[in-house]
XYZ file of C-alpha atoms in Angstrom:
681
model
C -21.206 -41.716 -11.987
C -19.669 -38.692 -13.752
C -18.527 -35.814 -11.564
C -17.354 -32.403 -12.707
C -14.954 -31.078 -10.036
C -14.557 -27.278 -10.015
C -11.760 -25.636 -8.000
C -11.918 -21.939 -7.035
C -9.410 -19.831 -5.141
C -11.596 -19.055 -2.128
C -14.728 -20.334 -0.409
C -16.792 -17.233 -1.315
C -15.878 -17.657 -4.993
C -16.986 -21.308 -4.841
C -20.312 -20.264 -3.348
C -20.778 -17.572 -5.997
C -19.908 -19.750 -8.992
C -21.990 -22.673 -7.731
C -24.965 -20.352 -7.314
C -24.596 -19.040 -10.874
C -24.045 -22.372 -12.627
C -26.174 -24.745 -10.572
C -29.591 -23.544 -9.335
C -30.059 -26.825 -7.431
C -26.766 -26.520 -5.555
C -26.585 -27.602 -1.931
C -23.799 -27.335 0.621
C -22.299 -30.310 2.430
C -19.292 -30.815 4.667
C -16.517 -33.011 3.314
C -13.772 -33.667 5.854
C -14.483 -30.316 7.498
C -14.519 -28.458 4.145
C -17.653 -27.026 2.531
C -18.404 -28.518 -0.903
C -21.215 -27.234 -3.115
C -22.972 -30.086 -4.949
C -25.316 -30.213 -7.926
C -27.057 -33.556 -8.403
C -28.598 -32.497 -11.711
C -25.250 -31.496 -13.229
C -23.151 -34.025 -11.343
C -20.830 -31.269 -10.147
C -18.887 -30.367 -7.000
C -17.374 -26.926 -6.335
C -14.589 -26.456 -3.758
C -12.832 -23.274 -2.582
C -9.130 -23.459 -1.683
C -8.606 -20.556 0.757
C -5.636 -19.342 -1.307
C -2.348 -21.275 -1.345
C -2.692 -24.775 0.083
C 1.051 -25.477 0.097
C 4.042 -23.254 0.827
C 7.745 -23.338 0.089
C 10.092 -23.623 3.067
C 13.452 -24.955 4.163
C 13.709 -28.369 5.826
C 12.975 -28.326 9.559
C 16.605 -28.455 10.680
C 17.201 -25.020 9.115
C 14.881 -23.409 11.649
C 17.743 -23.487 14.188
C 19.505 -20.189 13.519
C 22.524 -21.136 15.585
C 23.124 -24.317 13.571
C 22.787 -22.774 10.115
C 24.474 -19.410 9.418
C 22.434 -17.063 7.196
C 24.554 -17.555 4.073
C 23.908 -21.339 4.097
C 20.249 -20.659 3.261
C 21.239 -19.514 -0.237
C 22.056 -23.057 -1.294
C 19.737 -24.879 1.098
C 17.154 -27.333 -0.287
C 13.584 -26.050 -0.604
C 10.610 -28.249 0.159
C 6.862 -27.914 -0.384
C 4.917 -27.923 2.885
C 1.130 -28.503 3.155
C -0.550 -25.510 4.800
C -4.253 -26.410 4.406
C -4.352 -30.108 5.269
C -8.146 -30.236 5.534
C -8.590 -28.848 2.015
C -5.858 -31.096 0.613
C -7.634 -34.053 2.217
C -10.957 -33.031 0.684
C -9.380 -32.721 -2.781
C -7.717 -36.125 -2.428
C -10.987 -37.802 -1.477
C -12.982 -36.125 -4.277
C -10.357 -36.640 -7.005
C -10.920 -40.375 -7.740
C -14.582 -39.705 -8.609
C -13.797 -36.779 -10.928
C -14.368 -37.243 -14.660
C -13.509 -33.616 -15.488
C -11.642 -31.003 -13.454
C -11.966 -27.245 -14.010
C -9.519 -24.852 -12.382
C -11.373 -21.558 -11.773
C -8.877 -19.663 -9.606
C -8.086 -15.958 -10.182
C -6.415 -15.293 -13.503
C -2.998 -13.929 -12.590
C 0.415 -15.296 -11.638
C -0.603 -16.199 -8.077
C -3.967 -17.599 -9.127
C -2.368 -19.838 -11.751
C 0.098 -21.168 -9.182
C -2.711 -21.854 -6.704
C -4.544 -23.748 -9.439
C -1.453 -25.791 -10.278
C -1.031 -26.633 -6.581
C -4.505 -28.208 -6.702
C -3.665 -29.894 -10.028
C -0.552 -31.508 -8.486
C -2.706 -33.140 -5.798
C -5.626 -34.187 -7.991
C -3.966 -35.435 -11.203
C -2.130 -38.244 -9.394
C -5.484 -39.673 -8.305
C -7.529 -39.412 -11.496
C -7.157 -39.664 -15.257
C -9.782 -36.959 -15.750
C -8.949 -34.122 -18.176
C -8.124 -30.692 -16.740
C -9.256 -27.343 -18.083
C -8.899 -23.715 -17.019
C -11.442 -20.883 -17.082
C -10.663 -17.165 -17.039
C -13.072 -14.502 -15.804
C -12.820 -10.941 -14.491
C -16.089 -10.640 -12.591
C -18.832 -12.709 -11.033
C -21.442 -11.390 -13.439
C -23.683 -14.317 -14.450
C -23.111 -13.888 -18.180
C -19.331 -13.693 -17.792
C -19.114 -16.820 -15.621
C -21.306 -18.772 -18.026
C -19.216 -17.635 -21.008
C -15.975 -18.511 -19.202
C -17.119 -22.085 -18.535
C -18.290 -22.376 -22.134
C -14.806 -21.442 -23.418
C -12.207 -23.240 -21.242
C -8.474 -23.125 -22.006
C -5.485 -25.239 -20.859
C -3.621 -24.553 -17.612
C -0.678 -22.171 -18.078
C 2.236 -23.954 -16.372
C 4.693 -21.224 -17.411
C 2.624 -18.564 -15.645
C 2.470 -20.789 -12.552
C 6.244 -21.336 -12.734
C 6.726 -17.561 -12.678
C 4.663 -17.417 -9.475
C 6.635 -20.269 -7.920
C 9.890 -18.580 -8.933
C 8.839 -15.428 -7.077
C 7.993 -17.512 -4.001
C 11.369 -19.247 -4.061
C 13.379 -16.060 -4.610
C 11.480 -14.182 -1.902
C 11.943 -17.078 0.537
C 15.716 -17.284 0.035
C 16.333 -13.538 -0.011
C 13.985 -12.794 2.862
C 15.136 -15.607 5.133
C 18.884 -15.199 4.545
C 18.956 -11.407 4.833
C 16.481 -11.284 7.722
C 18.521 -13.835 9.650
C 21.776 -11.930 9.007
C 20.590 -8.457 10.083
C 18.648 -9.840 13.058
C 21.673 -11.687 14.400
C 23.985 -8.755 13.697
C 21.626 -6.391 15.527
C 20.888 -8.770 18.429
C 17.227 -8.827 17.396
C 16.538 -12.562 17.091
C 13.212 -13.929 18.305
C 9.876 -12.154 17.933
C 11.584 -8.759 17.537
C 13.579 -9.875 14.475
C 14.546 -7.357 11.784
C 12.815 -8.202 8.526
C 14.502 -7.639 5.152
C 12.800 -8.355 1.835
C 13.523 -8.146 -1.855
C 10.669 -5.657 -2.425
C 9.975 -4.152 0.983
C 13.554 -3.005 1.630
C 13.934 -0.890 -1.554
C 10.489 0.547 -0.726
C 11.678 1.431 2.780
C 14.758 3.066 1.226
C 12.494 5.347 -0.839
C 10.656 6.428 2.329
C 13.905 6.912 4.280
C 15.536 8.904 1.481
C 12.589 11.302 1.392
C 12.700 11.676 5.200
C 16.384 12.563 5.004
C 15.599 15.194 2.366
C 13.053 16.649 4.776
C 15.469 16.586 7.745
C 18.296 18.101 5.699
C 16.105 20.855 4.294
C 17.085 24.342 5.409
C 14.192 26.746 5.221
C 14.943 30.110 3.627
C 12.861 33.273 3.939
C 11.419 35.046 0.925
C 8.964 37.871 0.393
C 5.967 38.419 -1.870
C 4.010 41.536 -2.797
C 0.246 40.959 -3.053
C -2.058 43.826 -4.011
C -5.780 43.950 -3.237
C -7.444 45.818 -6.104
C -10.945 47.169 -6.613
C -12.964 47.396 -9.785
C -15.963 49.281 -8.545
C -16.875 47.454 -5.357
C -15.463 44.067 -6.458
C -12.139 43.146 -4.854
C -9.517 40.755 -6.241
C -5.784 40.190 -5.811
C -2.710 40.447 -7.999
C 0.862 39.406 -7.241
C 4.071 41.084 -8.324
C 5.295 39.585 -11.590
C 8.646 38.656 -10.038
C 6.937 36.291 -7.615
C 9.488 35.706 -4.866
C 11.973 38.272 -3.569
C 15.018 36.780 -1.881
C 15.953 40.127 -0.329
C 13.515 41.970 1.887
C 15.123 45.300 1.052
C 14.249 44.954 -2.638
C 10.627 44.036 -1.924
C 10.315 46.790 0.718
C 11.655 49.443 -1.661
C 9.023 48.515 -4.264
C 6.323 48.325 -1.597
C 7.151 51.826 -0.422
C 6.769 53.444 -3.861
C 3.433 51.851 -4.815
C 0.591 54.308 -5.245
C -3.192 54.113 -4.876
C -4.170 53.460 -8.501
C -3.467 50.685 -10.975
C -3.794 50.420 -14.740
C -4.767 47.305 -16.714
C -2.098 46.915 -19.440
C -3.184 43.644 -21.001
C -5.789 40.873 -20.752
C -5.279 37.377 -22.175
C -8.222 35.016 -22.364
C -8.004 31.329 -23.169
C -10.087 28.181 -23.005
C -8.504 25.033 -21.646
C -9.824 21.504 -21.941
C -9.108 19.125 -19.064
C -9.324 15.577 -20.458
C -11.271 12.904 -18.626
C -9.259 10.449 -16.495
C -8.215 7.026 -17.742
C -9.860 3.797 -16.495
C -8.832 2.391 -13.143
C -5.791 0.121 -13.016
C -4.903 -1.160 -9.554
C -2.362 1.638 -9.105
C -4.772 4.353 -10.276
C -7.481 2.918 -8.009
C -5.200 2.873 -4.950
C -4.125 6.484 -5.614
C -7.753 7.592 -5.802
C -8.688 5.564 -2.709
C -5.803 7.142 -0.778
C -7.169 10.608 -1.621
C -10.432 9.780 0.197
C -8.770 8.310 3.265
C -8.094 4.609 2.580
C -4.758 2.931 3.189
C -3.494 0.799 0.317
C -4.105 -2.410 2.282
C -7.646 -1.502 3.368
C -8.584 -0.334 -0.145
C -7.480 -3.662 -1.623
C -9.311 -5.610 1.073
C -12.557 -3.748 0.382
C -12.082 -4.041 -3.394
C -11.660 -7.805 -3.018
C -14.931 -7.973 -1.056
C -16.738 -5.914 -3.713
C -15.367 -8.234 -6.411
C -16.353 -11.446 -4.620
C -19.844 -10.046 -4.011
C -20.236 -9.352 -7.721
C -20.269 -5.534 -7.627
C -17.005 -4.728 -9.448
C -14.533 -6.462 -11.760
C -11.256 -8.073 -10.682
C -9.278 -5.438 -8.735
C -5.734 -6.587 -9.616
C -4.970 -5.288 -13.081
C -2.449 -3.156 -14.939
C -4.884 -2.500 -17.770
C -6.115 1.038 -18.504
C -8.031 0.244 -21.722
C -11.535 -1.230 -21.705
C -11.818 -4.314 -23.947
C -13.790 -3.999 -27.174
C -16.138 -6.700 -25.859
C -17.329 -4.505 -22.959
C -20.767 -3.087 -23.816
C -20.382 0.430 -22.430
C -23.977 1.505 -23.067
C -25.377 -1.612 -21.418
C -23.133 -1.162 -18.375
C -24.210 2.478 -17.953
C -27.807 1.392 -18.500
C -27.706 -0.730 -15.337
C -27.853 2.517 -13.349
C -30.896 4.137 -15.037
C -33.157 3.461 -12.053
C -30.518 3.901 -9.328
C -31.404 6.572 -6.735
C -27.714 7.448 -6.408
C -26.542 7.262 -10.032
C -29.593 7.647 -12.319
C -28.953 11.332 -13.070
C -25.414 10.672 -14.331
C -26.414 7.481 -16.145
C -29.275 9.129 -18.051
C -27.080 12.047 -19.057
C -24.410 9.701 -20.426
C -26.992 7.604 -22.255
C -28.185 10.815 -23.885
C -24.818 11.214 -25.644
C -24.789 10.166 -29.296
C -21.755 7.969 -28.687
C -19.984 6.588 -25.642
C -16.258 6.716 -26.247
C -13.976 5.710 -23.381
C -10.627 7.264 -22.557
C -7.557 5.051 -22.965
C -4.503 4.788 -20.755
C -1.006 3.755 -21.802
C -1.216 0.116 -20.686
C -3.378 -2.398 -22.542
C -3.251 -6.033 -21.417
C -5.357 -9.088 -22.215
C -5.649 -10.736 -18.813
C -8.134 -8.478 -17.017
C -9.970 -5.270 -17.937
C -9.620 -2.069 -15.914
C -11.675 -1.960 -12.707
C -15.304 -1.088 -13.489
C -18.780 -1.773 -11.996
C -20.436 -5.009 -13.107
C -23.692 -4.662 -11.144
C -25.817 -1.831 -9.779
C -25.886 -1.591 -5.991
C -27.709 0.789 -3.687
C -26.351 2.408 -0.560
C -28.541 0.173 1.625
C -26.854 -3.015 0.364
C -23.445 -2.439 1.938
C -21.743 -0.628 4.779
C -20.268 2.857 4.426
C -16.723 1.531 4.043
C -17.645 -0.530 0.969
C -20.060 2.026 -0.432
C -17.479 4.818 -0.650
C -15.164 2.661 -2.780
C -17.997 1.223 -4.852
C -19.179 4.750 -5.594
C -15.610 5.724 -6.483
C -15.443 2.896 -9.049
C -18.852 3.742 -10.544
C -18.101 7.452 -10.827
C -14.665 6.795 -12.334
C -16.324 4.580 -14.944
C -18.809 7.354 -15.754
C -15.951 9.894 -15.943
C -14.043 7.827 -18.493
C -17.057 8.011 -20.852
C -17.566 11.759 -20.474
C -16.432 14.819 -22.453
C -13.557 16.987 -21.220
C -14.037 19.568 -18.499
C -13.616 23.094 -19.914
C -12.121 26.111 -18.157
C -12.064 29.802 -19.029
C -8.642 31.212 -18.165
C -7.839 34.918 -17.709
C -4.430 36.501 -17.216
C -4.394 40.253 -16.548
C -1.211 42.368 -16.634
C -1.530 45.317 -14.279
C 0.753 48.290 -13.674
C 1.046 49.877 -10.225
C 3.400 52.851 -10.148
C 5.551 51.337 -12.906
C 5.719 47.892 -11.257
C 4.235 44.836 -13.084
C 1.574 42.775 -11.309
C -0.285 39.702 -12.540
C -3.787 38.475 -11.690
C -4.842 34.999 -12.792
C -8.427 33.806 -12.865
C -10.163 30.641 -13.937
C -13.776 29.521 -14.135
C -15.284 26.197 -15.053
C -17.364 26.810 -18.157
C -18.392 23.209 -18.871
C -18.059 20.577 -16.101
C -17.834 17.610 -18.489
C -16.519 14.566 -16.628
C -16.238 16.458 -13.349
C -20.023 16.511 -13.093
C -19.902 12.753 -12.521
C -16.561 12.516 -10.676
C -16.364 15.275 -8.035
C -13.252 14.030 -6.239
C -10.463 16.624 -5.943
C -12.612 19.330 -7.525
C -10.568 22.550 -8.000
C -12.198 25.838 -7.025
C -13.007 28.667 -9.374
C -10.716 31.665 -9.012
C -12.901 34.490 -10.263
C -11.698 37.988 -11.097
C -13.992 40.770 -12.343
C -14.270 41.516 -16.078
C -11.239 43.601 -17.065
C -10.279 45.488 -20.205
C -7.108 47.223 -21.316
C -7.100 50.780 -19.982
C -9.243 50.085 -16.921
C -8.159 52.153 -13.932
C -8.384 50.297 -10.626
C -8.173 51.414 -7.028
C -5.410 49.904 -4.898
C -7.058 49.026 -1.593
C -3.811 47.762 -0.045
C -0.535 46.029 -0.852
C 0.764 43.400 1.582
C 4.453 42.637 1.971
C 4.308 38.993 2.983
C 7.204 37.141 4.593
C 7.200 33.429 3.871
C 9.575 30.485 4.160
C 10.470 27.760 1.725
C 9.005 24.441 2.834
C 10.599 20.992 2.807
C 9.368 18.321 0.401
C 6.326 16.407 1.597
C 6.347 12.792 2.660
C 5.040 10.396 0.053
C 1.443 9.311 0.584
C 0.549 5.645 0.165
C -0.963 6.244 -3.268
C 2.196 7.989 -4.462
C 4.367 5.173 -3.101
C 2.335 2.550 -4.976
C 2.689 4.634 -8.152
C 6.453 4.993 -7.593
C 6.815 1.243 -7.076
C 5.043 0.626 -10.377
C 7.363 3.043 -12.217
C 10.461 1.422 -10.686
C 9.292 -2.145 -11.328
C 9.073 -2.964 -7.604
C 6.628 -5.790 -6.905
C 3.450 -6.483 -8.845
C -0.084 -5.125 -8.877
C -1.012 -7.887 -6.417
C 1.886 -7.427 -3.973
C 2.745 -3.700 -3.748
C 0.208 -2.885 -1.039
C 1.379 -5.971 0.897
C 4.986 -4.697 0.935
C 3.760 -1.426 2.416
C 1.765 -3.290 5.083
C 4.861 -5.302 6.051
C 6.791 -2.101 6.736
C 4.055 -0.977 9.134
C 3.833 -4.401 10.788
C 7.583 -4.593 11.376
C 7.690 -1.115 12.942
C 9.798 0.420 10.172
C 7.244 3.105 9.339
C 4.375 4.783 11.164
C 1.610 7.282 10.483
C -0.026 8.299 7.227
C 1.697 9.532 5.137
C 4.362 7.008 6.195
C 7.253 8.264 8.312
C 10.222 5.961 8.978
C 11.056 5.049 12.555
C 14.637 5.244 13.739
C 14.873 1.468 13.384
C 13.825 1.774 9.752
C 16.292 4.579 9.100
C 19.245 2.784 10.636
C 18.393 -0.460 8.827
C 18.625 1.364 5.493
C 21.751 3.263 6.632
C 23.493 0.014 7.554
C 22.547 -1.773 4.340
C 23.310 1.189 2.074
C 26.734 1.609 3.625
C 27.767 -2.008 3.150
C 25.444 -3.673 0.610
C 23.641 -0.978 -1.318
C 22.198 -3.371 -3.903
C 19.653 -4.613 -1.319
C 18.152 -1.141 -1.026
C 18.224 -0.343 -4.739
C 15.169 -1.048 -6.921
C 17.363 -2.039 -9.894
C 18.111 -5.615 -8.844
C 14.544 -6.312 -7.751
C 13.119 -4.827 -10.958
C 15.462 -7.037 -13.001
C 14.253 -10.159 -11.219
C 10.609 -9.095 -11.708
C 11.323 -8.714 -15.421
C 12.937 -12.160 -15.490
C 9.830 -13.656 -13.879
C 7.739 -12.112 -16.651
C 10.149 -13.864 -19.032
C 9.280 -17.206 -17.418
C 5.561 -16.513 -17.851
C 6.171 -15.703 -21.528
C 8.324 -18.850 -22.069
C 11.439 -16.787 -22.806
C 13.346 -17.876 -19.683
C 13.635 -21.009 -17.556
C 12.728 -20.916 -13.867
C 15.970 -22.616 -12.781
C 18.057 -20.050 -14.668
C 16.289 -17.146 -12.959
C 16.540 -18.613 -9.446
C 20.213 -19.440 -10.105
C 20.871 -15.851 -11.171
C 19.132 -14.516 -8.048
C 21.244 -16.732 -5.776
C 24.424 -15.539 -7.484
C 23.344 -11.940 -6.789
C 22.674 -12.807 -3.156
C 26.074 -14.476 -2.683
C 27.771 -11.295 -3.906
C 25.750 -9.282 -1.410
C 26.680 -11.642 1.441
C 30.390 -11.247 0.652
C 29.916 -7.547 1.393
C 27.724 -8.062 4.457
C 29.949 -10.586 6.208
C 33.024 -8.351 5.977
C 31.159 -5.486 7.712
C 29.101 -7.459 10.224
C 30.367 -5.586 13.319
C 29.690 -2.129 11.838
C 26.232 -3.182 10.697
C 25.430 -4.565 14.153
C 26.457 -1.351 15.923
C 24.342 0.775 13.590
C 21.285 -1.452 13.984
C 21.497 -1.622 17.772
C 21.806 2.151 18.041
C 18.745 2.675 15.863
C 16.628 0.165 17.759
C 17.590 1.773 21.059
C 16.326 5.156 19.858
C 12.903 3.609 19.123
C 12.760 1.757 22.442
C 10.146 3.209 24.859
C 12.543 2.413 27.709
C 15.829 3.616 26.230
C 19.322 2.325 25.417
C 21.234 0.005 27.734
C 23.713 2.206 29.683
C 26.317 -0.567 29.380
C 26.230 -1.515 25.683
C 23.754 0.787 23.921
C 21.337 -1.967 22.805
C 17.582 -1.426 23.289
C 16.048 -2.331 26.639
C 12.832 -4.388 26.702
C 10.374 -5.839 29.205
C 10.824 -9.556 29.925
C 9.128 -12.036 32.289
C 10.629 -14.751 34.457
C 9.507 -18.245 33.470
C 8.794 -19.372 37.018
C 6.515 -16.660 38.421
C 5.950 -14.344 35.403
C 7.636 -11.486 37.256
C 8.457 -8.568 34.938
C 11.933 -7.105 34.651
C 13.839 -4.886 32.215
C 16.528 -6.643 30.166
C 19.087 -5.748 27.524
C 18.510 -7.119 24.009
C 22.285 -7.530 23.740
C 21.975 -10.812 25.711
C 23.984 -13.038 26.055
C 26.922 -10.674 25.417
C 25.318 -8.090 27.734
C 23.425 -9.431 30.775
C 22.338 -6.082 32.207
C 18.887 -6.175 33.882
C 16.726 -3.971 36.125
C 14.030 -4.993 38.589
C 10.672 -3.188 38.503
C 7.652 -3.343 40.846
C 4.666 -5.555 39.969
C 1.832 -3.968 38.054
C 1.225 -2.220 34.741
C 4.270 -0.310 33.499
C 4.249 2.891 31.456
C 7.221 4.932 30.315
C 7.133 8.711 30.432
C 8.428 10.846 27.575
C 10.936 12.484 29.879
C 14.174 10.583 30.458
C 16.826 10.428 33.164
C 19.615 12.888 32.321
C 22.290 10.542 33.636
C 21.215 7.208 32.125
C 18.950 8.362 29.226
C 16.273 5.902 30.374
C 12.610 6.913 30.328
C 10.963 7.381 33.702
C 8.878 4.368 34.775
C 5.312 4.823 36.015
C 3.573 1.921 37.760
C -0.069 1.035 38.344
C -0.039 -1.658 41.075
C -2.266 -4.753 40.731
C -5.774 -4.565 42.220
C -6.213 -5.947 45.744
C -9.142 -7.332 47.729
C -9.815 -5.256 50.863
C -11.061 -6.522 54.231
C -14.681 -6.288 53.050
C -13.987 -8.430 49.980
C -14.163 -5.550 47.521
C -11.757 -5.167 44.599
C -9.673 -1.997 44.973
C -7.691 -0.666 42.033
C -4.065 0.243 42.591
C -3.137 3.925 42.588
C -0.567 4.869 39.898
C 2.750 6.310 41.038
C 6.097 7.332 39.556
C 8.805 4.745 40.137
C 11.610 6.700 38.449
C 14.687 5.653 36.495
C 15.367 1.899 36.895
C 19.129 2.430 36.570
C 19.131 5.052 39.338
C 17.119 2.694 41.570
C 19.611 -0.106 40.944
C 22.602 2.121 41.754
C 20.970 3.310 44.975
C 20.163 -0.253 46.047
C 23.689 -1.555 45.442
C 25.489 1.570 46.681
C 28.127 0.526 49.249
C 27.646 1.891 52.803
């Protein structure tokens, strides 16, 4: 009996596609994996849960002590099954297949995931393989995609596999080196990556600019003027005064009347924004409070549920095949969007803005179905609304502003008053995010005499540069060629997970700063975006059949060997820098004997807690602490620099059988306690 086997990237996608293509579909379990069947069509749809195999080194390389970091550069790489249940299901279904369709996401990773499934299935069947591309789960698009299949793109998959291999070798070798050098092996290892480390360097460099910034005072003169009863302000034309004496001398001579010397009026058009690429979407999401990782997670959910198009795209130009009027028309009856939709449909033409990047894989992010606020939670709704309103904005006329610049004389001194007023909202009517405020000044004409209500001499200070927000960092990564649209937010998440950055906007921890300091001092290429951007470009060359995968991986290993020559010769200096940085981030403090961070450990036998030095086995310094929950105060011992320990003893059962909570108390500095205990009589 003929069977059409369809492979999707995830379970939810399998469910969605099966529901669109096969009205009679039913779900069954196949070796623990859900398979959607259609008896009428003779079809089976299976979701893969992402990658089902992974690249790794052979098992013996997991012993750090047996294999120095540099040996990983030339170590063999093997493919390891990661989803054995799904692989088993594919293997059992394959012999019955008479046609196989790969319907994974259409990008580098999706093509590789599809080829992973192909490698398992094609050995067990002679069935032909085909590939379908789609950018949304709209019924019409899915049906059209399956009506127009194409061959698998093995070059695109090879580019994805090349990235996996390069990231494995670079990440494992460099991570192992810096972790061993900094005595941070085990669960507290120091992670280094081809993309994440240059990103961390960008964050650290900005933090150093902030720390090095020396604030300087300056002064401004701001006059409050009256035309009739209407007050407005004007600033001295010089703007900033570096010397207070100069500003004070002018301030002293200013009289009580002002004369309007000139009025310039202008109209300015503010063009509508371009369609959402992934980077533009993440920037906009960041402005309404989403982290890059959470925005992508929600966007993926909206895509899978059929509300928006594929969220990983560089494209900023809608395809000619997208029916703009029909897409807007979906919202005519929407309680939330009908007003905007009807206004846009009333335009004679709908002409979309165009960004600088036009690609053929996926369109920009846009809504593919009309949802109401009751169909999703607030977290999803805010981003869905953002996508809808951005789509509307890209089809709208410019926003128009009336600009006024008045030149005003006060006792022979020039002052300027700027005003602006929105005269036609245009696209901003539909997209209210980041709406600037009107700055209204009264109607003025040359020769008008104004009353000077007061003039303030304001003392201000120059301010340091701001930390980069997550949206700005994603944009910077794109400009520098760091990572891809699908991986940039993941690199940022890794920095948070490894404790290299904290807060939002991201601030580097001392561990993060010292990691970059150590690498910049002795192997700066690791922290520079240039080498990573070159490898990303080479991987694009593989996808476009211009380069061979083996040549690119060989080039990357040659780069890494050069870096290791530099690292190995400065291992001791790197280790000292890393240990010092980790100690500064430790909640306990630095080891008084060697300077390495102190951590809480437990004995294997009775799970008793104690404080130990991470410099083990070279440094075996330890401190006993009482049983219970430990907290470390912000204040530290002046002598040992260790944070004061506070203890909440374990609960006890009293004589009446009741559970009594322990009363917290201050234990003190563990080093002082140890000295007192061992002090000779």
